[in-house]
Every structure is written in structure tokens, then in C-alpha cells.
XYZ file of C-alpha atoms in Angstrom:
662
model
C -117.199 61.953 -63.831
C -117.933 59.675 -60.918
C -120.526 60.706 -58.404
C -119.523 61.047 -54.593
C -121.504 57.630 -54.033
C -119.394 55.798 -56.531
C -116.294 56.909 -54.972
C -117.369 56.162 -51.400
C -118.385 52.595 -52.716
C -114.954 52.061 -54.241
C -112.797 53.350 -51.266
C -110.697 50.366 -50.046
C -111.977 49.154 -46.466
C -109.473 48.762 -43.732
C -109.009 45.114 -43.435
C -107.640 45.472 -39.770
C -110.844 46.857 -38.392
C -113.017 44.200 -40.256
C -110.891 41.361 -38.798
C -111.023 42.611 -35.170
C -114.753 42.964 -35.628
C -115.420 39.651 -37.175
C -113.071 37.864 -34.651
C -115.167 39.272 -31.731
C -118.748 38.679 -33.518
C -117.537 34.907 -33.807
C -116.403 34.528 -30.358
C -119.744 35.379 -29.140
C -120.728 32.097 -30.833
C -118.070 30.038 -29.371
C -115.553 30.177 -32.249
C -112.200 31.493 -31.069
C -110.545 32.112 -34.351
C -109.854 29.693 -37.113
C -107.062 27.079 -36.980
C -106.355 25.278 -33.786
C -108.931 25.678 -30.758
C -108.009 27.915 -27.742
C -109.768 28.769 -24.614
C -111.953 31.564 -23.894
C -109.371 33.199 -21.458
C -106.599 33.012 -24.181
C -108.894 34.465 -26.748
C -109.752 37.378 -24.667
C -106.107 38.102 -23.859
C -104.761 38.017 -27.331
C -107.751 40.040 -28.445
C -106.788 42.719 -25.747
C -103.258 42.436 -27.041
C -104.321 43.478 -30.658
C -106.666 45.951 -29.287
C -103.741 47.646 -27.258
C -101.552 47.391 -30.425
C -104.095 49.124 -32.397
C -104.231 51.997 -30.183
C -100.136 52.169 -30.406
C -97.277 52.728 -28.347
C -95.542 55.885 -26.916
C -92.066 54.352 -27.645
C -90.155 51.304 -28.767
C -89.714 50.138 -24.912
C -93.368 49.609 -24.292
C -93.573 47.523 -27.449
C -90.738 45.249 -26.276
C -92.008 44.863 -22.804
C -95.629 43.855 -24.246
C -93.730 41.443 -26.806
C -91.724 39.559 -24.095
C -94.902 39.400 -21.899
C -96.957 37.975 -24.904
C -94.430 35.521 -25.712
C -93.920 34.268 -22.026
C -97.608 33.185 -22.381
C -96.667 30.788 -25.112
C -94.376 28.490 -23.080
C -94.812 24.827 -24.302
C -97.756 25.964 -26.600
C -95.642 27.803 -29.153
C -96.755 25.540 -32.124
C -100.521 24.966 -31.010
C -101.014 28.930 -30.388
C -99.205 29.878 -33.623
C -101.792 27.796 -35.513
C -104.532 29.906 -34.279
C -105.768 32.933 -36.655
C -105.856 35.441 -33.595
C -102.576 34.390 -31.802
C -100.883 34.051 -35.114
C -101.755 37.904 -35.824
C -100.340 39.017 -32.443
C -97.189 36.899 -32.449
C -96.497 37.935 -36.072
C -96.950 41.648 -35.292
C -94.782 41.314 -32.048
C -91.986 38.920 -33.041
C -89.840 41.662 -34.264
C -89.452 43.146 -30.519
C -88.726 40.153 -28.365
C -85.504 39.482 -26.653
C -82.974 36.995 -27.703
C -83.967 34.103 -25.432
C -87.823 34.325 -26.613
C -86.701 34.373 -30.323
C -84.304 31.482 -29.710
C -87.129 29.633 -28.136
C -89.154 29.762 -31.187
C -86.347 29.029 -33.392
C -85.974 25.816 -31.523
C -89.765 24.849 -31.692
C -90.536 25.876 -35.449
C -87.271 24.343 -36.250
C -88.122 20.805 -34.962
C -91.590 21.205 -36.862
C -90.588 22.999 -40.143
C -92.887 21.021 -42.745
C -96.091 21.397 -40.905
C -95.292 24.962 -40.221
C -94.605 25.991 -43.606
C -97.829 24.781 -44.938
C -99.873 25.815 -41.830
C -102.140 28.664 -43.204
C -101.563 30.707 -39.975
C -98.210 29.746 -38.347
C -96.516 30.133 -41.737
C -96.957 33.971 -41.340
C -95.160 33.760 -37.983
C -92.510 31.733 -39.686
C -92.042 34.128 -42.432
C -91.878 36.994 -40.132
C -89.174 35.144 -37.844
C -87.277 34.580 -40.934
C -87.266 38.365 -41.661
C -86.364 39.404 -38.144
C -83.487 36.629 -37.987
C -82.379 38.222 -41.215
C -82.011 41.618 -39.959
C -80.429 40.717 -36.689
C -77.940 38.370 -38.237
C -76.713 41.052 -40.845
C -76.777 43.951 -38.386
C -76.592 47.682 -39.145
C -72.860 47.605 -40.407
C -74.135 45.427 -43.511
C -76.334 48.155 -44.841
C -75.540 49.110 -48.311
C -75.860 52.432 -49.760
C -79.447 52.567 -50.866
C -79.936 55.858 -52.792
C -82.267 54.323 -55.295
C -86.064 53.259 -54.884
C -85.657 52.239 -51.214
C -84.489 55.704 -49.959
C -86.951 57.895 -52.086
C -89.820 55.653 -51.096
C -88.876 55.491 -47.296
C -91.526 57.852 -46.028
C -94.060 55.540 -47.591
C -93.208 52.790 -45.437
C -95.373 52.290 -42.353
C -94.050 53.628 -39.070
C -94.283 50.359 -37.397
C -92.253 48.589 -39.982
C -89.381 51.470 -39.758
C -89.272 51.035 -35.884
C -89.129 47.393 -36.313
C -86.275 47.564 -38.604
C -84.374 50.136 -36.668
C -84.871 48.167 -33.348
C -83.507 44.843 -34.968
C -80.528 46.495 -36.526
C -79.406 48.836 -33.828
C -80.535 46.868 -30.416
C -77.261 45.518 -28.786
C -77.733 41.678 -29.275
C -74.725 39.308 -28.506
C -72.745 37.961 -31.386
C -73.761 34.458 -30.138
C -77.652 35.456 -30.804
C -76.675 37.165 -34.128
C -74.729 33.850 -35.074
C -78.034 31.681 -34.077
C -80.324 33.960 -36.351
C -77.738 33.759 -39.409
C -77.842 29.779 -38.743
C -81.842 29.994 -38.800
C -81.832 31.812 -42.072
C -79.817 29.183 -43.529
C -81.444 26.396 -42.016
C -84.837 27.459 -43.390
C -83.454 28.487 -46.679
C -81.856 25.118 -47.193
C -85.178 23.294 -45.905
C -87.177 24.997 -48.746
C -84.365 24.463 -51.025
C -84.396 20.564 -50.552
C -88.266 20.469 -50.574
C -88.924 22.400 -53.613
C -91.188 19.689 -54.916
C -93.821 19.929 -52.070
C -93.536 23.980 -51.481
C -93.654 25.351 -55.031
C -97.263 25.084 -55.424
C -97.927 25.394 -51.748
C -100.035 28.575 -51.148
C -98.493 29.302 -47.778
C -94.758 27.833 -48.222
C -94.135 29.737 -51.407
C -94.564 32.986 -49.468
C -91.631 31.750 -46.972
C -89.741 30.409 -49.929
C -89.492 33.778 -51.584
C -88.651 35.606 -48.309
C -85.936 33.285 -48.034
C -84.614 33.881 -51.392
C -84.759 37.533 -50.922
C -82.956 37.163 -47.580
C -80.053 35.045 -49.077
C -79.229 37.984 -51.399
C -79.529 40.597 -48.786
C -82.647 42.284 -49.935
C -85.255 43.285 -47.089
C -88.678 43.868 -47.890
C -90.781 44.166 -44.627
C -93.824 41.880 -44.218
C -96.693 43.857 -42.602
C -99.625 41.987 -41.310
C -102.623 42.496 -43.674
C -100.644 44.233 -46.080
C -100.131 42.670 -49.769
C -96.690 42.613 -51.696
C -96.431 40.949 -55.140
C -96.046 43.692 -57.903
C -94.831 46.230 -55.560
C -91.959 44.431 -54.180
C -89.215 46.470 -55.405
C -90.522 49.397 -53.358
C -89.426 49.848 -49.627
C -86.604 47.471 -50.135
C -83.154 47.689 -48.660
C -79.885 45.942 -49.607
C -77.529 44.412 -47.082
C -74.204 42.693 -47.567
C -74.527 38.982 -46.629
C -72.141 35.935 -46.556
C -70.883 34.291 -49.941
C -72.264 30.996 -48.864
C -75.886 32.483 -48.702
C -75.747 33.947 -52.300
C -74.373 30.339 -53.488
C -77.447 28.677 -51.863
C -79.753 31.046 -53.493
C -78.369 30.383 -57.007
C -79.263 26.789 -56.561
C -82.968 27.289 -56.510
C -82.968 28.403 -60.421
C -80.575 25.784 -61.223
C -82.783 23.273 -59.969
C -86.022 24.714 -61.022
C -85.108 25.089 -64.806
C -84.239 21.302 -64.878
C -88.061 20.608 -64.077
C -90.178 19.194 -66.969
C -93.097 21.573 -65.708
C -90.918 24.586 -65.810
C -92.567 25.893 -69.030
C -95.957 25.893 -66.834
C -94.584 27.957 -64.156
C -95.493 31.648 -65.701
C -99.257 30.548 -65.656
C -99.763 29.403 -62.222
C -99.862 32.134 -59.527
C -97.329 30.926 -56.985
C -94.917 29.489 -59.209
C -95.072 32.645 -61.310
C -94.434 34.905 -58.196
C -91.567 32.558 -57.174
C -89.966 33.098 -60.764
C -90.203 36.869 -60.272
C -88.487 37.103 -57.027
C -85.758 34.806 -58.213
C -85.250 37.192 -60.937
C -85.184 40.035 -58.833
C -82.642 38.062 -56.581
C -80.332 37.221 -59.533
C -80.386 40.957 -60.482
C -78.528 41.547 -57.515
C -76.060 38.594 -57.289
C -75.552 37.323 -60.871
C -76.252 39.349 -64.026
C -75.137 36.525 -66.351
C -77.466 33.976 -64.659
C -80.145 36.232 -64.926
C -79.689 36.661 -68.623
C -79.615 32.726 -68.778
C -82.720 32.106 -66.526
C -84.769 34.756 -67.901
C -83.991 33.612 -71.503
C -85.009 30.097 -70.476
C -88.327 31.578 -69.003
C -88.839 33.197 -72.278
C -88.032 30.612 -74.680
C -89.935 27.581 -72.739
C -92.672 29.561 -70.996
C -93.747 32.785 -72.502
C -93.507 31.990 -76.144
C -96.043 29.182 -75.850
C -99.020 29.532 -78.222
C -102.521 29.819 -76.763
C -103.607 26.151 -77.497
C -106.797 26.527 -75.474
C -107.864 29.526 -77.485
C -106.933 27.773 -80.754
C -108.716 24.519 -79.920
C -111.943 26.844 -79.103
C -111.720 28.733 -82.293
C -111.334 25.155 -84.180
C -114.554 23.962 -82.314
C -116.465 27.275 -83.202
C -115.620 26.936 -87.058
C -116.783 23.359 -86.845
C -120.202 24.205 -85.378
C -123.031 24.122 -88.202
C -125.635 26.488 -88.073
C -129.090 24.781 -87.874
C -131.534 25.792 -90.512
C -134.597 26.872 -88.738
C -135.266 30.081 -90.353
C -133.974 32.250 -93.100
C -133.719 35.259 -90.660
C -131.665 33.326 -88.127
C -129.338 32.241 -90.993
C -128.757 35.620 -91.942
C -128.055 36.993 -88.371
C -125.726 34.137 -87.977
C -123.912 34.970 -91.240
C -123.566 38.467 -90.244
C -122.421 37.737 -86.807
C -119.821 35.320 -88.510
C -118.471 37.792 -90.808
C -118.034 40.535 -87.952
C -116.067 37.909 -86.042
C -113.940 36.979 -88.804
C -113.249 40.586 -89.558
C -112.329 41.302 -85.763
C -110.041 38.204 -85.681
C -108.322 39.442 -88.864
C -107.381 42.762 -87.044
C -106.224 40.943 -84.048
C -102.771 39.639 -84.113
C -101.797 36.035 -82.822
C -100.669 36.476 -79.145
C -98.482 34.089 -77.328
C -99.942 32.625 -74.332
C -98.115 34.905 -72.134
C -100.538 37.674 -72.667
C -103.605 35.450 -71.691
C -102.797 34.944 -68.182
C -102.414 37.662 -65.284
C -99.616 35.907 -63.507
C -97.497 35.354 -66.662
C -97.920 39.354 -67.607
C -96.902 40.173 -64.052
C -93.706 38.044 -64.259
C -93.039 39.549 -67.731
C -93.173 42.826 -66.142
C -90.647 41.957 -63.353
C -88.373 40.682 -65.939
C -88.426 43.610 -67.944
C -87.575 45.766 -64.927
C -84.341 43.978 -64.155
C -83.547 42.918 -67.868
C -80.174 44.303 -69.429
C -80.452 45.995 -73.063
C -79.746 42.883 -74.880
C -82.467 40.910 -73.128
C -85.022 43.659 -73.415
C -84.160 43.472 -77.279
C -85.124 39.899 -77.424
C -88.261 40.451 -75.165
C -89.443 43.263 -77.600
C -88.620 41.323 -80.737
C -90.248 38.206 -79.676
C -93.154 39.063 -77.832
C -94.098 42.912 -78.683
C -92.726 43.563 -82.127
C -95.954 44.270 -84.583
C -98.355 43.712 -81.544
C -97.586 46.874 -79.470
C -100.574 48.884 -80.983
C -102.901 45.962 -79.856
C -101.582 45.039 -76.471
C -101.687 48.974 -75.623
C -105.438 48.866 -76.107
C -106.164 45.852 -74.138
C -106.873 46.243 -70.309
C -104.787 43.068 -69.269
C -101.662 44.148 -71.412
C -101.357 47.992 -71.638
C -99.267 48.013 -68.320
C -96.692 45.778 -69.976
C -96.386 48.090 -72.647
C -95.920 50.922 -70.246
C -93.345 48.715 -68.409
C -91.489 48.266 -71.581
C -91.441 52.023 -72.481
C -90.139 52.690 -68.892
C -87.120 50.375 -69.637
C -86.334 50.281 -73.204
C -82.854 51.224 -73.571
C -81.866 51.229 -77.650
C -82.989 53.957 -79.563
C -83.821 52.181 -82.725
C -86.279 49.930 -80.902
C -87.736 52.795 -79.247
C -88.372 54.384 -82.592
C -89.989 51.237 -83.915
C -92.255 51.142 -80.862
C -93.182 54.849 -81.530
C -94.002 54.281 -84.967
C -96.389 51.291 -83.810
C -98.051 53.321 -81.184
C -98.334 56.863 -82.953
C -101.566 55.874 -85.036
C -103.321 54.715 -81.874
C -102.645 57.625 -79.647
C -105.986 59.384 -80.155
C -107.694 55.764 -79.465
C -105.912 55.409 -76.364
C -107.012 58.647 -75.078
C -110.668 57.810 -75.742
C -110.288 54.484 -73.996
C -108.861 56.034 -70.908
C -105.544 54.493 -71.313
C -103.666 57.556 -70.473
C -100.709 55.645 -68.796
C -99.244 54.364 -72.044
C -99.162 58.043 -73.575
C -97.462 59.306 -70.525
C -95.031 56.431 -70.699
C -94.345 57.036 -74.531
C -93.731 60.773 -73.625
C -91.256 60.132 -70.916
C -89.461 57.628 -73.221
C -89.157 60.428 -75.749
C -87.772 62.526 -73.069
C -85.256 59.848 -71.596
C -83.994 58.877 -75.032
C -83.973 62.124 -76.648
C -85.662 60.992 -79.935
C -89.124 61.510 -81.598
C -89.964 64.735 -79.555
C -91.321 66.881 -82.234
C -93.208 63.845 -83.548
C -94.858 63.147 -80.163
C -95.862 66.867 -79.814
C -97.356 66.940 -83.277
C -99.380 63.419 -82.572
C -100.595 64.871 -79.225
C -102.009 68.082 -81.350
C -103.783 65.898 -83.787
C -104.925 63.294 -81.048
C -106.585 66.422 -79.172
C -107.850 67.943 -82.496
C -106.004 71.185 -82.138
C -103.836 70.975 -85.261
C -104.372 73.048 -88.384
C -106.001 75.935 -86.665
C -104.382 78.727 -84.779
C -107.275 79.589 -82.525
C -107.638 75.762 -81.634
C -103.918 75.463 -81.136
C -103.864 78.067 -78.462
C -105.838 75.676 -76.415
C -103.211 72.936 -76.727
C -101.941 73.422 -73.124
C -105.603 73.221 -71.855
C -106.576 70.194 -73.708
C -103.241 68.537 -72.771
C -103.796 68.885 -69.092
C -107.271 67.667 -69.174
C -106.669 64.894 -71.884
C -109.661 65.801 -73.545
C -110.160 66.825 -77.459
C -111.114 70.448 -78.186
C -114.854 69.903 -78.641
C -115.106 68.938 -74.989
C -112.579 71.486 -73.454
C -114.364 74.431 -75.328
C -117.123 73.924 -73.007
C -115.202 72.787 -69.825
C -114.805 75.511 -67.344
C -113.443 73.338 -64.546
C -110.053 73.455 -62.906
C -109.577 69.572 -63.335
C -106.190 68.544 -64.235
C -105.605 64.812 -65.359
C -102.603 63.267 -63.464
C -101.248 61.863 -66.713
C -102.155 65.090 -68.431
C -99.963 66.792 -65.756
C -96.997 64.303 -66.528
C -97.237 64.520 -70.258
C -96.933 68.338 -69.801
C -94.022 68.232 -67.652
C -92.342 65.788 -70.204
C -93.014 68.163 -72.923
C -91.719 71.108 -71.199
C -88.345 69.428 -70.853
C -88.087 68.454 -74.451
C -85.296 70.138 -76.594
C -87.882 72.573 -78.199
C -90.806 73.203 -75.935
C -91.415 76.663 -77.229
C -94.831 75.934 -78.838
C -96.220 74.493 -75.474
C -94.593 77.592 -73.615
C -96.199 79.871 -75.687
C -99.590 78.297 -75.212
C -99.130 78.570 -71.384
C -98.241 82.083 -71.644
C -101.026 83.128 -73.740
C -103.714 81.821 -71.279
C -105.329 84.349 -69.114
C -103.502 84.627 -65.551
C -106.869 83.601 -63.804
C -106.890 80.514 -65.601
C -103.286 79.735 -65.053
C -103.604 80.271 -61.233
C -106.787 78.032 -61.075
C -104.581 75.181 -62.914
C -101.531 75.863 -60.771
C -103.640 75.537 -57.587
C -104.454 71.980 -58.058
C -102.361 68.898 -56.904
C -101.478 67.807 -60.314
C -101.342 71.306 -62.073
C -98.804 72.603 -59.102
C -95.893 70.316 -60.578
C -96.091 71.792 -64.026
C -94.636 74.965 -62.566
C -91.624 72.781 -61.382
C -90.831 71.601 -64.907
C -91.347 74.985 -66.231
C -88.820 76.639 -63.926
C -86.330 73.837 -64.279
C -86.233 73.007 -67.958
C -83.163 73.369 -69.502
C -84.599 74.534 -72.718
C -86.835 77.368 -71.487
C -85.297 80.812 -71.454
C -84.968 83.267 -68.616
C -87.308 85.769 -70.312
C -90.097 82.979 -70.638
C -89.672 82.275 -66.894
C -89.897 85.957 -66.185
C -93.096 86.407 -68.105
C -94.855 83.768 -66.387
C -93.832 84.902 -62.960
C -95.206 88.311 -64.041
C -98.359 86.870 -65.312
C -99.088 85.704 -61.883
C -98.934 89.121 -60.257
C -101.938 89.425 -58.129
C -102.549 85.790 -57.586
C -99.626 85.003 -55.326
C -101.684 85.587 -52.149
C -104.504 82.951 -53.435
C -101.514 80.487 -54.274
C -99.472 81.154 -50.944
C -102.406 80.139 -48.863
C -103.154 76.956 -50.138
C -101.296 73.568 -49.948
C -100.336 73.239 -53.504
C -100.292 77.043 -54.508
C -97.672 77.374 -51.763
C -95.174 75.367 -53.632
C -95.843 77.105 -56.958
C -95.024 80.550 -54.969
C -91.568 79.092 -53.703
C -90.974 77.839 -57.282
C -91.441 81.072 -58.749
C -89.771 83.006 -55.925
C -86.746 81.008 -56.283
C -86.604 81.717 -60.021
C -87.341 85.311 -59.891
C -85.044 88.270 -60.395
C -84.475 90.699 -57.256
C -86.906 93.435 -58.518
C -89.648 90.949 -59.059
C -88.952 89.364 -55.569
C -89.706 92.581 -54.042
C -92.900 92.866 -55.987
C -94.043 89.569 -54.528
C -93.124 90.352 -51.269
C -94.955 93.807 -51.228
C -97.934 91.904 -52.857
C -97.756 89.176 -49.791
C -97.350 91.607 -47.082
C -100.165 94.062 -48.219
C -102.323 91.056 -47.088
C -100.601 89.706 -44.294
C -103.700 89.108 -42.174
C -105.121 87.111 -45.143
C -101.715 85.240 -45.294
C -101.408 84.502 -41.602
C -105.039 83.355 -41.613
C -104.028 79.884 -43.238
C -101.643 77.456 -41.895
C -99.701 77.438 -45.372
C -99.826 81.078 -45.529
C -98.193 81.227 -41.980
C -95.185 79.178 -42.989
C -94.657 81.248 -46.181
C -94.801 84.455 -43.969
C -92.335 82.907 -41.388
C -90.131 81.208 -43.988
C -89.562 84.658 -46.019
C -89.444 87.002 -42.959
C -92.235 89.165 -44.047
C -92.540 90.779 -40.747
C -89.140 92.532 -41.499
C -90.080 93.705 -45.064
C -91.864 96.952 -43.472
C -88.907 98.030 -42.062
C -86.466 98.227 -45.065
C -87.197 96.011 -48.112
C -83.387 95.987 -49.188
C -82.299 94.983 -45.964
C -85.038 92.217 -45.814
C -83.854 91.207 -49.185
C -80.048 90.963 -48.001
C -80.939 89.108 -45.048
C -83.494 86.774 -46.766
C -80.828 85.521 -49.100
C -78.549 84.662 -46.188
C -81.357 82.994 -44.216
C -82.295 80.780 -47.402
C -78.709 79.892 -48.012
C -78.445 78.884 -44.477
C -81.362 76.455 -44.826
C -79.315 74.507 -47.560
C -79.275 70.724 -46.770
C -76.257 69.446 -44.868
C -75.515 66.830 -47.445
C -75.202 69.502 -50.275
C -72.977 71.540 -47.947
C -70.791 68.806 -47.672
C -70.515 67.763 -51.030
C -69.804 71.399 -52.033
C -67.085 71.749 -49.307
C -65.570 68.300 -50.536
C -65.495 69.549 -54.175
C -63.651 72.778 -53.137
C -61.271 70.940 -51.082
C -60.407 68.357 -53.925
C -60.129 71.539 -56.411
C -57.549 73.220 -53.951
C -55.772 69.858 -53.492
C -55.114 69.458 -57.042
C -54.009 73.229 -57.487
C -51.653 72.954 -54.608
C -50.229 69.527 -56.031
């Protein structure tokens, strides 16, 4: 376990705070931001703007007023000021709230100087943000598509400023003429990037603008936030919009031109070009699946399947080195080391070049996330087959194995992957690569295969198989992901994140009876301690919602927690457990649970989470009449059903009656 000092040291620092502190420090030395030089008055003005933005705004109108005032100060200095580090940060943060006149002025100024702006390390950020805002205003709110997938589920994770900015640009009452100019700006910048591919593919600044342009052309919006990184998490927080067909045709020209280049095979091994290929694959998955298949195959055959020539040359040089005869002892040491190296090399499979570079590994993961079933089969056969066990144990490639397990679609291929990984499960747990084990159990659940073998392998890896007394601690070992010898002396309430996820997967298997019995055989004190943790509380969700766990097992778990519901209800995570148990309980058990809570009402109301439970379940009326309380509570909880669910139910009923009447 890490000490508190270690955890504090590894805590990420807020880059925005450090940026402001450094900027003010350099200003005392007469350096007013990097890039173009600005005067003392201008520097102080924009620093005060950034400070005001850091404090925040009461509403969008205040932000709009400030944005227009700031942009008014840039008249006839747009290019010069945007190329300064401090001003660039302010303009990038406010450009999404300016009125149509100010934005069109910047369209004109930047449009006349696109080449230097694309390569400027500060003005390029403003241009990239302008492209995003022009896209949002150009498509409008009516163009938004049904995003019930990753975008909607992750909406809460998006910063509030980005949400406000997106809603303002979609819903504000801009003229059609302004929206048309925004659409023309998106198309103009995109075509400029397309016609200057040779200059911008490897450009550190312009490549970001090119990626944003490609996503805009297919209607994919990923917000750019100052000081925030994108990259591998680009699939999160995205929304889809319908765009003109002309935009999609322009986007398709990017892969068509790039794949004709003689340097195409080297693209995966350079950061900027590799990221560009990943974004193109993501865009093609929306626009043209067949073209995605062709493009990804070309990346695979020309780029990813390359042999690691540099390592081979190094190995040849190492074999040619002759050991100098200085002494017999040195000769013996060198001989032993050489034997050990040759043994290790024999165990290591020959890996293609893709697994030796981080940029190409990230590209491979992106391709796997958008690939169809046939392309995934080819990726597995050419890159992963007979190498899975080794790749899963390497720090740079085990995430690729996880991504493969998350997206693999064919049962026979998964079974061969499982067969390769099965002997290495215990070693993976020892090495701390628990994400691979979690992805493997999730794939067993998703594809409904190898489930009993997964449980047996986990028992063996955790050293609880073959002994009745040891097997009783399978659940405890599983949630901690530690072997029996370690868990036997561990009395802490620690629950490993991946241990919790694996337990949830196993509880939803077709035959989870062994794990269910292990849970029910634990003392209630230990169960309450586990369920009162952030990771452990979700195990109850899987237990109560699993299709393959019977009512009797659920009732037994609910009864077993009697006497601990107050302790659960007064904590953040335990209150969730109480709600799940109450929802699954029979009427008689609900009365017992309410009686237990009411008996310690003062303790319950002394906690913020307990007060929510007390109010939600109307425990103040329980004392008058428990039976009437139960009837009124059921009506009250039914009334809290989400509106969307009610609409779906009503629609289904209406459709049913329509069929009967017809």
C-alpha cells in the first residue's frame, strides 16, 4: 500500500493555476507572455480577464458581454494578439460566446493568414477553437442526432463551461446568413488543410487543426477545452450532428490521398501522423464502413505488420561482440549472462514493430474500437495470435489486449484467446495487471462462453481450490485480488476496483451459485464492511439484478444484513446498498427494514445521506400506521418513476390496444 505522502506527490497538479502564477512571475521580469510582444497595459488587461474567468460567471449573459468587450479590444491587432501566449488563452476561452460580427471579423482576418496561423503555437489554438464554434453555429440545434450511446452517458463528466458553450452556440438566435458564413469557414479551413497535407501532417500545431476539421466534416463534436488533453479519450463526450453531403466527400479525400504516400507505412510510428490516422478511422466509422475496412487493412498490412528492424540489428550486433579474455571469472559471468539472455529470448515471441512504439499501440487500440467483426478477426490472427500471453504481461501492450477482449465478437476467436491467457492468470494478478483479468471476465459474460472455466481458473489463481475451508474465502480473495495466504491475515475493508468488477461479472454468469454461497456464508459484519465501500457497494447491484440468482438467495442476503441497515443508510455508498435491498425485498422484510431505521431515527437524521433516506421513504409516517405507510410509499415511489419510462410504457400500451382494435 502507498503512503499518504506518495499519494500526495502523485496527485496531478492543476495546470491552469500554475500557468497564471508563472505568467505573473515572468511579467515582473518584463516578459509578457511567450510569442509576440505586447505592452504592459495589454498584458494587465488580459491577465485581469483570465482572473475574472477563473472566478466564474453568474450566467451566460455575463460571459457574452465580457467576450464581446474583450474582442472589441483586438481591432486591427487580431493576428498579433492571438500569437501571444496570454491573449491566446483568453481568446480561446471566450470565442464561443462572441456575437456574429466579432466572429466574422476573426474569420476574415484568420482566413487571409491561414498558413502562418496554422503553424503558430499560440494562434493555432484560437483557430482550432474558432473551427469548433463555426461548426456548432453552422449545423444548429436541429442537426443533432440521437446520441444515446457514449456521449449521453458521459455527459455529466463534461465540464460545465463546455456544456454552456455548446448550448449557447446551438440555441442562440443567429441569422441564417451568419450560420452560412460559419459553414463556409469550416469548409474553407478543411479544404486548405487538405490541399496542404504535405506541410501539415507532421506539424505539431497544424495537425490538431486538421484532426478537428476531419471530425467536423463528419458531424462529430469533441469540445476543445484550454489546458485539457484529448487523444485516447476522444470517443468520450462526443455528439453527432447531421452535416451536408459535400462535407463528407471532402473528408473522404483525406484517407484517399494519404494512403498513396510512400511514407504511409511510417505514419503509425510518429505521434502526430498516428493520431491523424486514428481520427480518420473514427470519422470513417461514421461515414463509410467499407472505406474504413479498406483503410484500416492498408494500415495493418503496410504499417503495423512491419518487423522491428532496429531491434533485429541490435541483436545481430550483440551476437557479433566478442568477449575479451581478461580473466576466467569474467568469462564465466559473461557466459552465464549470455545463456540467461538466450533463454529469455527463446521465451519471448517475435513481435511486429507495432508493439514497440506507444503511438502505434494507441492507433491499434483505436482501430479495434471501430473495427467490424471480419477486420477484428484479421487483427487478431495477424498481430495477437500466439502472442496474447506475452503481450498481456507487458506494461506497454496489456491495454491492447484489454481492448481486444472488449471488442472481440466471434466466439471461436475468444475461446482461443481465453486458452492462451488461462495459464497466465495467476501471474497477471501478481504483476498487478488486473485490468486484463477484468476484461477477460467481462468478455466471458458478454459472449456467454468459458464461464465455468473462468471461475475455476480464478479459484486456482487465488489458491482457494481443492480445499473446502479455503474455498469459503473465494469471495474475499476475489474482491481484494489477493491469494489465500495474504487474505487470511488481512482484516481491512479494502475492495479492489477490478476485483469488484470481476465479482459483478461472475454474479451475472449462468451458474454463479458457488460465488453466491461464498457471499452468503460470510458474517454479516464483514458483508456490511465490504458493501459500505465505493467499489463494494456495486456488488449488491449485480447480486440483486442478476437473472441467474434466485429469490431465496436475495431474501437470504437481505435478512443477513438485518441490524446493519442504519449503518449503511447513513453513508454515501451504503445508502445505495440500502435502496437496492429495499427495492428487492418482500413486503414483510420492508416493514422490518423500516422499523430498524425508525428505531434510530435521530442517528439517521444526523447524516446528510440518512436524511435523504428518511425523507424519501417517508419514515415520519411509519409510526402512525405501518400498513398505510407501506401503501402510500409504493404509490410515492411509483410516482417518482422517470418521465421517459412512463412515456415508453404508455406508448407500448397504446400500440397494444391499437393492434387489438384493428
